[in-house]
Amino acid sequence: MKLLVCLSKVPDTTTKITFAEEGKRFDENGVTFILNPYDEWYALVRALELKEAHGGTVTVIHVGPSANDAVIRKGLAIGADDAVRIDATQSSSLFIAKQISAFVEAEKGYDIIFTGKETINYNRSEVGAMIAEYLDQPFISFANHLEINGSTATLDREIDGGTEVVEVETPFVVSAAKGMAEQRIPNMKGIMMANKKPIKVVPPVPFDEIAVPVFYELPPAKSGVKLIDADNIEELVRLLHEEAKVI
Amino acid sequence: MVLLFAEVQQGNFKKTTLEAATYAAKTAELLGVASVAIVLGEAENAAELGLYGIQKVYQVRHDHLKNFDNQVGAIVLSAAAHQLEASVIVLSHTSNGKALAGRLAARWNAASISGATGLPTLKDGVLHVRKGMFSGKAIAEYALKSEHKVITVMGNALQPLQHGALASVETLSLEVPSPKIKIKEVKRVEGIVPLPEAELVVSAGRGLKGPENWGIVEELASALGATTACSRPVADSHWRPHHEHVGQTGVAIRPNLYIAIGISGAIQHLAGVNNSKTIVVINKDADAPFFKAADYGIVGDLFEIVPKFTAAVKKLKA
């Protein structure tokens, strides 16, 4: 089986978010970047498990400049066989999806393309659907379980207020949610091996950006917590009813 | 023209669809164009979208539309958008809405906003839309410069506004391919408002000490008419089902009221709930980080406070 896992680079969850140039760009000063947890913990690990059970290859793909090679090496250290980096700096969902699908069309033969359910910076959940549309393949979003038997896959996907069990033939695109696999910590051997595995660098295909961020800002700060005495719960209920007007 | 994808769940529109209808109507008003909706499959109350400002409803009926499929949906919706000459498609930011929006943006070459948190504005003739980023820790404003635009509306980002009359419903005949994904089974959590749609949420964490103590949480939720939720350690220890887990890796919610009981407020938990309109924190530790994100707080023993809270809510409602 030929499996492709899309990787994103994101700021660590605990990052304090600040913006530079009057909100025109995200201030990367002092920020620790990590591999997007949904891509790493669920998508990549499930792809590796499928390879271990059924044979095949796992390739990781990333759209970004060479400064991002560290997140690709992390994917290789966890166990991917090889990597592709599309050399570009743009970050809109359509741009990324266009690049990845152009690579897949040129390379051919991927049975399953994995993404995480969303990135923890943009929270867009779009790229998987866009890749599927560009490639005219089925897309199963928010899957928390994936089994494969020959060319038929069975998946559980989260829907609003429940779960759907679906069946689909390869090739398809899937976005991975919590539950699809368990996080793997790369060992020393994996980390050493990762430095020897190839990262193929591919130039981007031309694409015009059509949705551009104009500025960023922080949400209005909370005015501070109003503490209520534990012996005066009725006051809390009164405030929720009369001041916050939520009950 | 602004085209609403009016998502139907089990034959009806959910609140998220009515919010998106209001959003579509307001966007059409801003642009000075018509607002119409498209319904795939059967809906009992299609004409009621008119009450939320939608001027006309088009219904597509076909055997292949019995279950929602994002690939089929994108083909049908982009054909409808083409036929009706729409410039903006508005969807709910639901599980199906997100998947469909991504496909539509690719198919229709549209600028897309996933999870708009406010109504659009016009600046120099260009549509600007805001969305949350970094799990609610920041807001970004985007300029949508393309001819076609796709916007999904975050749940609870605005209230459904009734100000119109029933809309006329017309059948639209379009080719509908058969879906490639087979749905084998649907398991629904019955009887409660699903977390993403809940306006009131009562959530508890490790401070409850064990699943046997959950009764006081459920009693408070029931007195309020709220949905229950939990923190990650609670779901991971199987005290509560995984679909109740709110936070970074669980469900992200933005209810009107979020009550956190015995939850310290780790940054990963806050990422899933910090857009709640009002946050109440009950914790014995006055230094719990959650108090910094709270509107109201009570420091003390939750086993004493929560039953009193329930009694006070019942008294208010009596």
PDB file of N, CA, C and O in Angstrom, chain A residues 6 11 28 77 83 88 94 110 112-113 126 139 149-150 168 172-173 200 202 208 225 238:
ATOM      1  N   CYS A   6       0.066  14.150   5.087  1.00  0.00           N
ATOM      2  CA  CYS A   6       0.350  15.589   4.981  1.00  0.00           C
ATOM      3  C   CYS A   6       0.704  16.136   6.367  1.00  0.00           C
ATOM      4  O   CYS A   6      -0.029  15.900   7.330  1.00  0.00           O
ATOM      5  N   PRO A  11       2.638  26.493  15.806  1.00  0.00           N
ATOM      6  CA  PRO A  11       3.221  26.902  17.087  1.00  0.00           C
ATOM      7  C   PRO A  11       2.771  25.939  18.186  1.00  0.00           C
ATOM      8  O   PRO A  11       1.638  25.464  18.162  1.00  0.00           O
ATOM      9  N   GLU A  28       6.798  35.517  15.295  1.00  0.00           N
ATOM     10  CA  GLU A  28       7.374  34.183  15.517  1.00  0.00           C
ATOM     11  C   GLU A  28       8.544  34.210  16.502  1.00  0.00           C
ATOM     12  O   GLU A  28       9.113  33.168  16.814  1.00  0.00           O
ATOM     13  N   ALA A  77      11.504  10.489  11.824  1.00  0.00           N
ATOM     14  CA  ALA A  77      12.000   9.823  13.036  1.00  0.00           C
ATOM     15  C   ALA A  77      10.936   8.896  13.618  1.00  0.00           C
ATOM     16  O   ALA A  77      11.235   7.848  14.180  1.00  0.00           O
ATOM     17  N   ALA A  83      10.322  11.542   2.449  1.00  0.00           N
ATOM     18  CA  ALA A  83       9.588  12.803   2.600  1.00  0.00           C
ATOM     19  C   ALA A  83       9.671  13.635   1.338  1.00  0.00           C
ATOM     20  O   ALA A  83      10.626  13.527   0.568  1.00  0.00           O
ATOM     21  N   ALA A  88       7.716  26.306  -0.850  1.00  0.00           N
ATOM     22  CA  ALA A  88       6.905  27.519  -0.996  1.00  0.00           C
ATOM     23  C   ALA A  88       6.644  28.093   0.391  1.00  0.00           C
ATOM     24  O   ALA A  88       6.760  27.390   1.391  1.00  0.00           O
ATOM     25  N   LEU A  94      -6.190  26.588   0.009  1.00  0.00           N
ATOM     26  CA  LEU A  94      -6.277  26.215  -1.408  1.00  0.00           C
ATOM     27  C   LEU A  94      -4.891  26.049  -2.017  1.00  0.00           C
ATOM     28  O   LEU A  94      -4.646  25.126  -2.793  1.00  0.00           O
ATOM     29  N   TYR A 110      -1.073   6.674  -4.987  1.00  0.00           N
ATOM     30  CA  TYR A 110      -1.292   6.666  -3.536  1.00  0.00           C
ATOM     31  C   TYR A 110      -2.680   6.086  -3.224  1.00  0.00           C
ATOM     32  O   TYR A 110      -3.666   6.498  -3.815  1.00  0.00           O
ATOM     33  N   ILE A 112      -4.080   5.900   0.012  1.00  0.00           N
ATOM     34  CA  ILE A 112      -4.768   6.732   1.007  1.00  0.00           C
ATOM     35  C   ILE A 112      -3.919   7.980   1.266  1.00  0.00           C
ATOM     36  O   ILE A 112      -2.701   7.891   1.430  1.00  0.00           O
ATOM     37  N   ILE A 113      -4.577   9.142   1.281  1.00  0.00           N
ATOM     38  CA  ILE A 113      -3.909  10.385   1.671  1.00  0.00           C
ATOM     39  C   ILE A 113      -4.487  10.798   3.020  1.00  0.00           C
ATOM     40  O   ILE A 113      -5.699  10.916   3.170  1.00  0.00           O
ATOM     41  N   GLU A 126      -9.850  22.288   6.210  1.00  0.00           N
ATOM     42  CA  GLU A 126     -10.257  22.407   4.810  1.00  0.00           C
ATOM     43  C   GLU A 126      -9.385  21.619   3.850  1.00  0.00           C
ATOM     44  O   GLU A 126      -9.867  21.181   2.798  1.00  0.00           O
ATOM     45  N   PHE A 139     -13.856  11.761   0.337  1.00  0.00           N
ATOM     46  CA  PHE A 139     -13.197  12.348   1.514  1.00  0.00           C
ATOM     47  C   PHE A 139     -13.973  11.954   2.758  1.00  0.00           C
ATOM     48  O   PHE A 139     -15.168  12.205   2.856  1.00  0.00           O
ATOM     49  N   ASN A 149      -9.219  -3.780   4.342  1.00  0.00           N
ATOM     50  CA  ASN A 149      -9.249  -5.181   3.952  1.00  0.00           C
ATOM     51  C   ASN A 149      -9.174  -5.197   2.429  1.00  0.00           C
ATOM     52  O   ASN A 149     -10.155  -4.882   1.757  1.00  0.00           O
ATOM     53  N   GLY A 150      -8.009  -5.549   1.890  1.00  0.00           N
ATOM     54  CA  GLY A 150      -7.817  -5.447   0.440  1.00  0.00           C
ATOM     55  C   GLY A 150      -7.894  -3.994   0.032  1.00  0.00           C
ATOM     56  O   GLY A 150      -7.163  -3.166   0.559  1.00  0.00           O
ATOM     57  N   VAL A 168     -15.559   2.449   2.051  1.00  0.00           N
ATOM     58  CA  VAL A 168     -15.121   3.133   0.829  1.00  0.00           C
ATOM     59  C   VAL A 168     -13.963   2.360   0.207  1.00  0.00           C
ATOM     60  O   VAL A 168     -13.204   1.690   0.910  1.00  0.00           O
ATOM     61  N   PHE A 172      -8.662   7.177  -1.474  1.00  0.00           N
ATOM     62  CA  PHE A 172      -9.485   8.199  -0.830  1.00  0.00           C
ATOM     63  C   PHE A 172      -8.611   9.081   0.057  1.00  0.00           C
ATOM     64  O   PHE A 172      -7.433   8.789   0.274  1.00  0.00           O
ATOM     65  N   VAL A 173      -9.233  10.155   0.540  1.00  0.00           N
ATOM     66  CA  VAL A 173      -8.560  11.089   1.445  1.00  0.00           C
ATOM     67  C   VAL A 173      -9.278  11.011   2.794  1.00  0.00           C
ATOM     68  O   VAL A 173     -10.511  10.932   2.835  1.00  0.00           O
ATOM     69  N   LYS A 200      12.755  14.896  -0.586  1.00  0.00           N
ATOM     70  CA  LYS A 200      12.732  15.332  -1.989  1.00  0.00           C
ATOM     71  C   LYS A 200      12.142  16.736  -2.045  1.00  0.00           C
ATOM     72  O   LYS A 200      11.053  16.975  -1.498  1.00  0.00           O
ATOM     73  N   VAL A 202      10.488  19.745  -4.142  1.00  0.00           N
ATOM     74  CA  VAL A 202       9.744  19.911  -5.398  1.00  0.00           C
ATOM     75  C   VAL A 202       9.324  21.381  -5.516  1.00  0.00           C
ATOM     76  O   VAL A 202       8.848  21.965  -4.536  1.00  0.00           O
ATOM     77  N   ASP A 208      -2.588  31.529  -7.847  1.00  0.00           N
ATOM     78  CA  ASP A 208      -2.829  32.871  -7.298  1.00  0.00           C
ATOM     79  C   ASP A 208      -3.598  32.777  -5.988  1.00  0.00           C
ATOM     80  O   ASP A 208      -4.613  32.115  -5.907  1.00  0.00           O
ATOM     81  N   VAL A 225     -12.084  37.947  36.900  1.00  0.00           N
ATOM     82  CA  VAL A 225     -13.084  37.084  37.510  1.00  0.00           C
ATOM     83  C   VAL A 225     -13.750  37.785  38.700  1.00  0.00           C
ATOM     84  O   VAL A 225     -13.105  38.508  39.458  1.00  0.00           O
ATOM     85  N   ARG A 238     -28.171  34.765  40.802  1.00  0.00           N
ATOM     86  CA  ARG A 238     -28.741  36.072  40.469  1.00  0.00           C
ATOM     87  C   ARG A 238     -27.917  36.770  39.381  1.00  0.00           C
ATOM     88  O   ARG A 238     -28.455  37.290  38.406  1.00  0.00           O
TER      89      ARG A 238
END
